[in-house]
Short mmCIF file of C-alpha atoms in Angstrom, two decimals:
data_model
loop_
_atom_site.label_atom_id
_atom_site.label_comp_id
_atom_site.label_asym_id
_atom_site.label_seq_id
_atom_site.Cartn_x
_atom_site.Cartn_y
_atom_site.Cartn_z
CA MET L 1 120.14 83.75 102.81
CA ALA L 2 117.36 81.73 104.51
CA LYS L 3 117.74 77.97 104.56
CA GLU L 4 115.29 75.95 102.53
CA PRO L 5 112.94 73.86 104.72
CA SER L 6 113.86 70.24 105.29
CA PRO L 7 111.64 67.52 103.78
CA THR L 8 108.75 66.51 106.02
CA ILE L 9 107.02 63.15 105.74
CA ILE L 10 103.29 63.32 106.36
CA GLU L 11 102.06 60.55 108.67
CA GLY L 12 98.26 60.63 108.85
CA SER L 13 96.99 63.80 110.42
CA SER L 14 99.68 63.97 113.15
CA LEU L 15 101.82 66.49 111.27
CA TRP L 16 98.97 68.96 110.84
CA HIS L 17 97.69 68.42 114.39
CA ASP L 18 101.14 69.01 115.88
CA ALA L 19 101.68 72.00 113.58
CA TRP L 20 98.40 73.56 114.74
CA ILE L 21 99.39 73.09 118.38
CA ARG L 22 102.74 74.80 117.76
CA LEU L 23 101.05 77.56 115.77
CA SER L 24 98.42 78.15 118.46
CA LYS L 25 101.22 78.80 120.97
CA ASN L 26 102.60 81.58 118.75
CA LYS L 27 100.43 84.50 119.86
CA LEU L 28 101.82 86.89 117.25
CA ALA L 29 101.02 84.44 114.43
CA ILE L 30 97.48 83.85 115.74
CA VAL L 31 96.79 87.59 116.04
CA SER L 32 98.20 88.07 112.53
CA MET L 33 95.97 85.28 111.21
CA TRP L 34 92.86 86.98 112.59
CA ILE L 35 94.00 90.34 111.21
CA VAL L 36 94.41 88.77 107.75
CA ILE L 37 90.96 87.18 107.99
CA LEU L 38 89.35 90.47 109.08
CA ILE L 39 91.06 92.46 106.31
CA VAL L 40 90.06 89.95 103.63
CA LEU L 41 86.46 89.89 104.87
CA ALA L 42 86.37 93.68 105.14
CA CYS L 43 87.61 94.13 101.57
CA PHE L 44 85.34 91.55 99.93
CA ILE L 45 82.21 91.83 102.08
CA GLY L 46 82.61 95.30 103.59
CA PRO L 47 81.68 97.25 100.42
CA PHE L 48 78.28 95.53 100.30
CA ILE L 49 77.63 96.44 103.93
CA TYR L 50 79.01 99.98 103.68
CA GLY L 51 77.05 100.58 100.46
CA VAL L 52 78.95 103.63 99.18
CA ASP L 53 80.00 103.86 95.53
CA PRO L 54 83.82 104.12 95.58
CA ASN L 55 83.86 105.91 92.22
CA HIS L 56 81.26 108.57 93.06
CA GLY L 57 82.58 111.93 94.19
CA GLU L 58 81.79 115.62 94.23
CA LEU L 59 84.50 118.25 93.86
CA SER L 60 82.80 120.35 96.53
CA ASN L 61 83.66 117.59 99.02
CA LYS L 62 87.30 117.05 98.02
CA LEU L 63 90.00 116.40 100.64
CA LEU L 64 87.63 116.56 103.59
CA PRO L 65 88.95 115.32 106.96
CA PRO L 66 87.36 112.32 108.71
CA SER L 67 83.80 112.96 109.87
CA ALA L 68 80.56 111.16 110.68
CA GLU L 69 79.55 111.25 107.00
CA TYR L 70 83.01 110.30 105.72
CA PRO L 71 84.72 108.10 108.39
CA LEU L 72 88.16 108.38 106.75
CA GLY L 73 87.58 111.62 104.83
CA THR L 74 87.52 112.09 101.06
CA ASP L 75 90.11 112.06 98.29
CA GLN L 76 91.12 114.68 95.75
CA ILE L 77 87.85 114.52 93.81
CA GLY L 78 85.50 114.02 96.75
CA ARG L 79 85.20 110.24 96.78
CA ASP L 80 84.70 108.43 100.10
CA LEU L 81 88.17 107.27 101.18
CA LEU L 82 86.92 104.31 103.23
CA ALA L 83 85.00 102.99 100.23
CA ARG L 84 88.10 103.51 98.06
CA ILE L 85 90.31 101.62 100.52
CA LEU L 86 87.90 98.67 100.69
CA TYR L 87 87.54 98.64 96.90
CA GLY L 88 91.30 99.02 96.42
CA GLY L 89 91.88 96.16 98.84
CA GLN L 90 89.74 93.90 96.67
CA ILE L 91 91.97 94.62 93.69
CA SER L 92 95.27 94.34 95.59
CA LEU L 93 94.29 91.07 97.28
CA LEU L 94 92.73 89.63 94.12
CA VAL L 95 95.90 90.34 92.13
CA ALA L 96 98.07 88.86 94.91
CA PHE L 97 95.95 85.72 95.38
CA ALA L 98 95.59 85.03 91.65
CA ALA L 99 99.28 85.70 90.96
CA THR L 100 100.27 83.44 93.87
CA ALA L 101 98.04 80.63 92.53
CA ILE L 102 99.72 80.89 89.11
CA SER L 103 103.19 81.11 90.64
CA VAL L 104 102.67 78.13 92.95
CA THR L 105 101.18 75.95 90.19
CA ILE L 106 104.04 76.59 87.76
CA GLY L 107 106.67 76.32 90.49
CA ILE L 108 105.37 73.00 91.82
CA ALA L 109 105.13 71.45 88.36
CA TYR L 110 108.56 72.66 87.22
CA GLY L 111 110.35 71.90 90.47
CA ALA L 112 108.79 68.47 90.96
CA ILE L 113 109.69 67.35 87.44
CA SER L 114 113.24 68.66 87.80
CA GLY L 115 113.85 67.04 91.17
CA TYR L 116 112.24 63.73 90.20
CA VAL L 117 114.00 63.29 86.85
CA GLY L 118 117.41 64.37 88.13
CA GLY L 119 120.62 64.11 86.12
CA LYS L 120 121.41 66.38 83.21
CA MET L 121 117.81 67.50 82.74
CA ASP L 122 117.61 68.59 86.37
CA ASN L 123 120.87 70.50 86.01
CA THR L 124 119.70 72.20 82.81
CA MET L 125 116.31 73.15 84.26
CA MET L 126 117.92 74.66 87.37
CA ARG L 127 120.44 76.63 85.32
CA ILE L 128 117.50 78.15 83.43
CA VAL L 129 115.97 79.14 86.77
CA ASP L 130 119.27 80.62 87.95
CA GLY L 131 119.54 82.66 84.75
CA LEU L 132 116.00 84.03 85.13
CA LEU L 133 116.58 84.84 88.81
CA ALA L 134 119.53 87.02 87.77
CA LEU L 135 117.16 89.32 85.85
CA PRO L 136 115.36 92.19 87.66
CA PHE L 137 111.93 90.88 88.63
CA LEU L 138 109.98 94.09 88.08
CA ILE L 139 111.49 94.53 84.61
CA ILE L 140 110.35 91.01 83.65
CA VAL L 141 106.85 91.71 84.99
CA ILE L 142 106.59 95.00 83.07
CA LEU L 143 107.74 93.40 79.79
CA PHE L 144 105.48 90.39 80.25
CA ARG L 145 102.52 92.65 81.05
CA GLU L 146 103.07 94.69 77.89
CA VAL L 147 103.23 91.54 75.79
CA ILE L 148 99.94 90.07 77.03
CA SER L 149 97.97 93.32 77.52
CA GLY L 150 97.20 93.61 73.80
CA HIS L 151 95.82 90.07 73.65
CA ILE L 152 93.65 90.63 76.73
CA GLU L 153 92.34 93.90 75.26
CA THR L 154 91.41 92.15 72.01
CA MET L 155 89.61 89.45 73.97
CA GLY L 156 87.79 92.13 75.96
CA LYS L 157 86.50 93.82 72.80
CA PHE L 158 85.31 90.46 71.49
CA LEU L 159 83.40 89.72 74.71
CA ILE L 160 81.75 93.16 74.67
CA ASN L 161 80.94 93.43 70.98
CA GLU L 162 80.30 89.81 70.02
CA GLN L 163 79.19 88.11 73.22
CA GLY L 164 77.30 91.01 74.78
CA TRP L 165 79.18 91.01 78.09
CA ASP L 166 78.74 93.98 80.44
CA ARG L 167 81.18 96.70 79.37
CA ASP L 168 82.04 97.93 82.89
CA PHE L 169 82.68 94.38 84.11
CA VAL L 170 84.99 93.55 81.19
CA LEU L 171 86.91 96.83 81.40
CA ARG L 172 87.41 96.38 85.14
CA TYR L 173 89.08 92.99 84.80
CA GLN L 174 90.74 93.74 81.48
CA ASN L 175 93.24 95.86 83.37
CA ILE L 176 93.67 93.44 86.27
CA ILE L 177 94.17 90.15 84.42
CA PRO L 178 97.43 91.08 82.61
CA LEU L 179 98.88 92.31 85.89
CA PHE L 180 98.34 89.15 87.94
CA ILE L 181 99.27 86.89 85.03
CA ALA L 182 102.52 88.82 84.57
CA ILE L 183 103.38 88.77 88.28
CA GLY L 184 102.44 85.11 88.73
CA ALA L 185 104.14 83.86 85.57
CA SER L 186 107.31 85.72 86.56
CA GLY L 187 107.34 84.79 90.24
CA TRP L 188 107.47 80.98 90.21
CA LEU L 189 111.26 80.66 90.22
CA THR L 190 111.92 80.47 93.96
CA MET L 191 109.01 78.08 94.46
CA SER L 192 110.46 75.76 91.81
CA ARG L 193 113.80 75.65 93.61
CA ILE L 194 112.15 74.83 96.94
CA VAL L 195 110.00 72.06 95.44
CA ARG L 196 112.93 70.71 93.45
CA THR L 197 115.06 70.42 96.61
CA GLN L 198 112.25 68.69 98.50
CA THR L 199 111.48 66.33 95.60
CA ALA L 200 115.13 65.38 95.06
CA SER L 201 115.42 64.47 98.76
CA LEU L 202 112.16 62.51 98.87
CA THR L 203 112.89 60.61 95.64
CA ARG L 204 115.78 58.79 97.35
CA LEU L 205 113.66 57.54 100.26
CA GLU L 206 112.66 53.90 100.63
CA TYR L 207 108.91 54.38 100.26
CA VAL L 208 109.41 55.94 96.82
CA GLU L 209 111.66 53.06 95.79
CA ALA L 210 108.97 50.67 97.04
CA ALA L 211 106.35 52.46 94.94
CA ARG L 212 108.59 52.09 91.88
CA SER L 213 109.12 48.40 92.57
CA LEU L 214 105.33 47.93 92.66
CA GLY L 215 105.16 49.31 89.12
CA LEU L 216 103.48 52.62 89.88
CA GLY L 217 103.80 55.21 87.13
CA HIS L 218 105.91 58.34 87.48
CA ILE L 219 102.91 60.68 87.52
CA ARG L 220 101.19 58.66 90.22
CA ILE L 221 104.35 58.59 92.34
CA LEU L 222 104.75 62.36 92.00
CA PHE L 223 101.16 63.28 92.81
CA GLN L 224 100.41 60.61 95.44
CA HIS L 225 103.71 60.11 97.21
CA ILE L 226 106.04 63.06 96.66
CA ILE L 227 104.15 66.33 96.18
CA PRO L 228 101.84 65.73 99.21
CA ASN L 229 104.99 65.51 101.36
CA THR L 230 106.16 68.93 100.16
CA LEU L 231 102.96 70.70 101.25
CA GLY L 232 104.54 72.10 104.42
CA PRO L 233 107.19 74.19 102.63
CA ILE L 234 104.70 75.05 99.88
CA ILE L 235 102.21 76.47 102.40
CA ILE L 236 104.97 78.42 104.14
CA PHE L 237 106.27 79.92 100.93
CA THR L 238 102.77 80.65 99.64
CA THR L 239 101.93 82.63 102.77
CA LEU L 240 105.12 84.66 102.38
CA THR L 241 104.60 85.12 98.62
CA ILE L 242 101.22 86.85 98.98
CA PRO L 243 102.60 89.97 100.75
CA SER L 244 105.48 90.09 98.25
CA PHE L 245 103.03 90.17 95.35
CA ILE L 246 100.88 92.79 97.12
CA LEU L 247 104.05 94.88 97.38
CA TYR L 248 104.96 94.32 93.71
CA GLU L 249 101.47 95.36 92.60
CA ALA L 250 101.70 98.45 94.81
CA ALA L 251 105.11 99.33 93.38
CA LEU L 252 103.87 99.00 89.80
CA SER L 253 100.72 101.04 90.56
CA PHE L 254 102.79 103.69 92.36
CA LEU L 255 104.95 103.97 89.23
CA GLY L 256 101.83 104.27 87.06
CA LEU L 257 102.41 100.86 85.46
CA GLY L 258 99.81 98.85 87.36
CA ILE L 259 96.13 99.42 88.02
CA GLU L 260 94.53 102.12 85.86
CA PRO L 261 91.45 104.31 86.55
CA PRO L 262 88.63 103.84 87.31
CA ASN L 263 90.05 100.79 89.09
CA SER L 264 92.07 101.39 92.20
CA SER L 265 94.38 99.53 94.56
CA TRP L 266 96.27 100.29 97.73
CA GLY L 267 99.35 101.17 95.69
CA LYS L 268 97.33 103.50 93.48
CA LEU L 269 95.75 105.16 96.53
CA ILE L 270 99.18 105.69 98.08
CA GLN L 271 100.41 107.23 94.82
CA GLU L 272 97.44 109.60 94.70
CA GLY L 273 97.69 110.44 98.40
CA ALA L 274 101.37 111.33 98.13
CA ASN L 275 100.47 114.16 95.76
CA TYR L 276 98.26 115.77 98.43
CA LEU L 277 100.37 115.13 101.51
CA GLU L 278 100.63 118.81 102.45
CA THR L 279 96.94 119.51 101.80
CA ASN L 280 95.45 116.57 103.70
CA PHE L 281 97.88 113.95 105.01
CA THR L 282 95.05 111.49 105.85
CA VAL L 283 94.61 110.78 102.12
CA LEU L 284 98.02 109.08 102.29
CA LEU L 285 97.97 107.96 105.92
CA PHE L 286 94.96 105.62 105.90
CA PRO L 287 95.77 103.65 102.70
CA ALA L 288 99.43 103.35 103.76
CA LEU L 289 98.39 102.20 107.24
CA VAL L 290 96.05 99.46 105.96
CA PHE L 291 98.66 98.42 103.39
CA SER L 292 101.41 98.17 106.03
CA ILE L 293 99.26 96.28 108.54
CA THR L 294 98.35 93.75 105.84
CA LEU L 295 101.97 93.17 104.87
CA PHE L 296 103.10 92.76 108.48
CA ALA L 297 100.21 90.39 109.26
CA PHE L 298 100.92 88.12 106.29
CA ASN L 299 104.66 88.07 107.07
CA PHE L 300 104.17 87.29 110.77
CA LEU L 301 101.67 84.57 109.86
CA GLY L 302 104.14 83.11 107.37
CA ASP L 303 106.90 83.10 109.99
CA GLY L 304 104.54 81.36 112.42
CA LEU L 305 103.62 78.71 109.86
CA ARG L 306 107.30 78.14 109.11
CA ASP L 307 108.05 77.55 112.79
CA ALA L 308 104.98 75.31 113.14
CA LEU L 309 105.44 73.17 110.04
CA ASP L 310 109.25 73.02 110.04
CA PRO L 311 110.41 73.35 113.67
CA LYS L 312 113.88 71.92 112.89
CA ALA L 313 114.63 74.66 110.35
CA SER L 314 113.40 77.38 112.72
CA LYS L 315 115.93 76.24 115.34
CA ASP L 316 118.90 76.29 112.96
#
């Protein structure tokens, strides 16, 4: 099991400057960072440049190999596969980023309170985390998604019928929102343990005691003096959480429990491509290739950030 990063005290901008120097020497991490940037830009800006409707297809053009007209070929109903991959990347990355934001927010709040308060409350809060960690993560996500899906659907009908919102826009995000809420609200446990460990260590330091002696409130001490000094481990874990959540979304979509038509994601494209592997293997190859490159890039970048921000832990 990987060791939790040691607490790091931020002194001006020296920590971030030194971290950038160490990161810049890690060629694999720098290459991975640029790959991540290019993939994100391609998925969110590329569709506007490419200009092909990802949901438009003709059965007469189904399962075509790559060509000048269709750079990556077409899928089982004649839709442009490149457009589908770019569109699917939007959904996969959006779910991962939004779920990570929810997870990090809950984890920081829970862990910081637990580590700062200490004593019996800290012990009770961590036992709750341990109990939840013992449960299968995907099962929790599926149950949570089913619970909130009905409420999101009701809200969607209200926005369409009562507020006059665009039907296609609402239906698109009506399927996505329960998924990233479920993943994010179920994935904060490890983050809370990391922040709790950091907070408990920092709380005993002299500068925190000095802040208390000056009469500063608990909230101010947490947000001004403790949480800022846990940003290194938080950034590291956040970078490594994003590919995990992309993988969870893909697993759910592959099982038919995630993104639903007409929406798509990399996991959904891989599921559809697997059904036509013998007919045209490129329908599976290209989505799986982009998906794998993205996961590797995020993981290598996360490893590089860990070595840059916490060099002592990386040597252990």
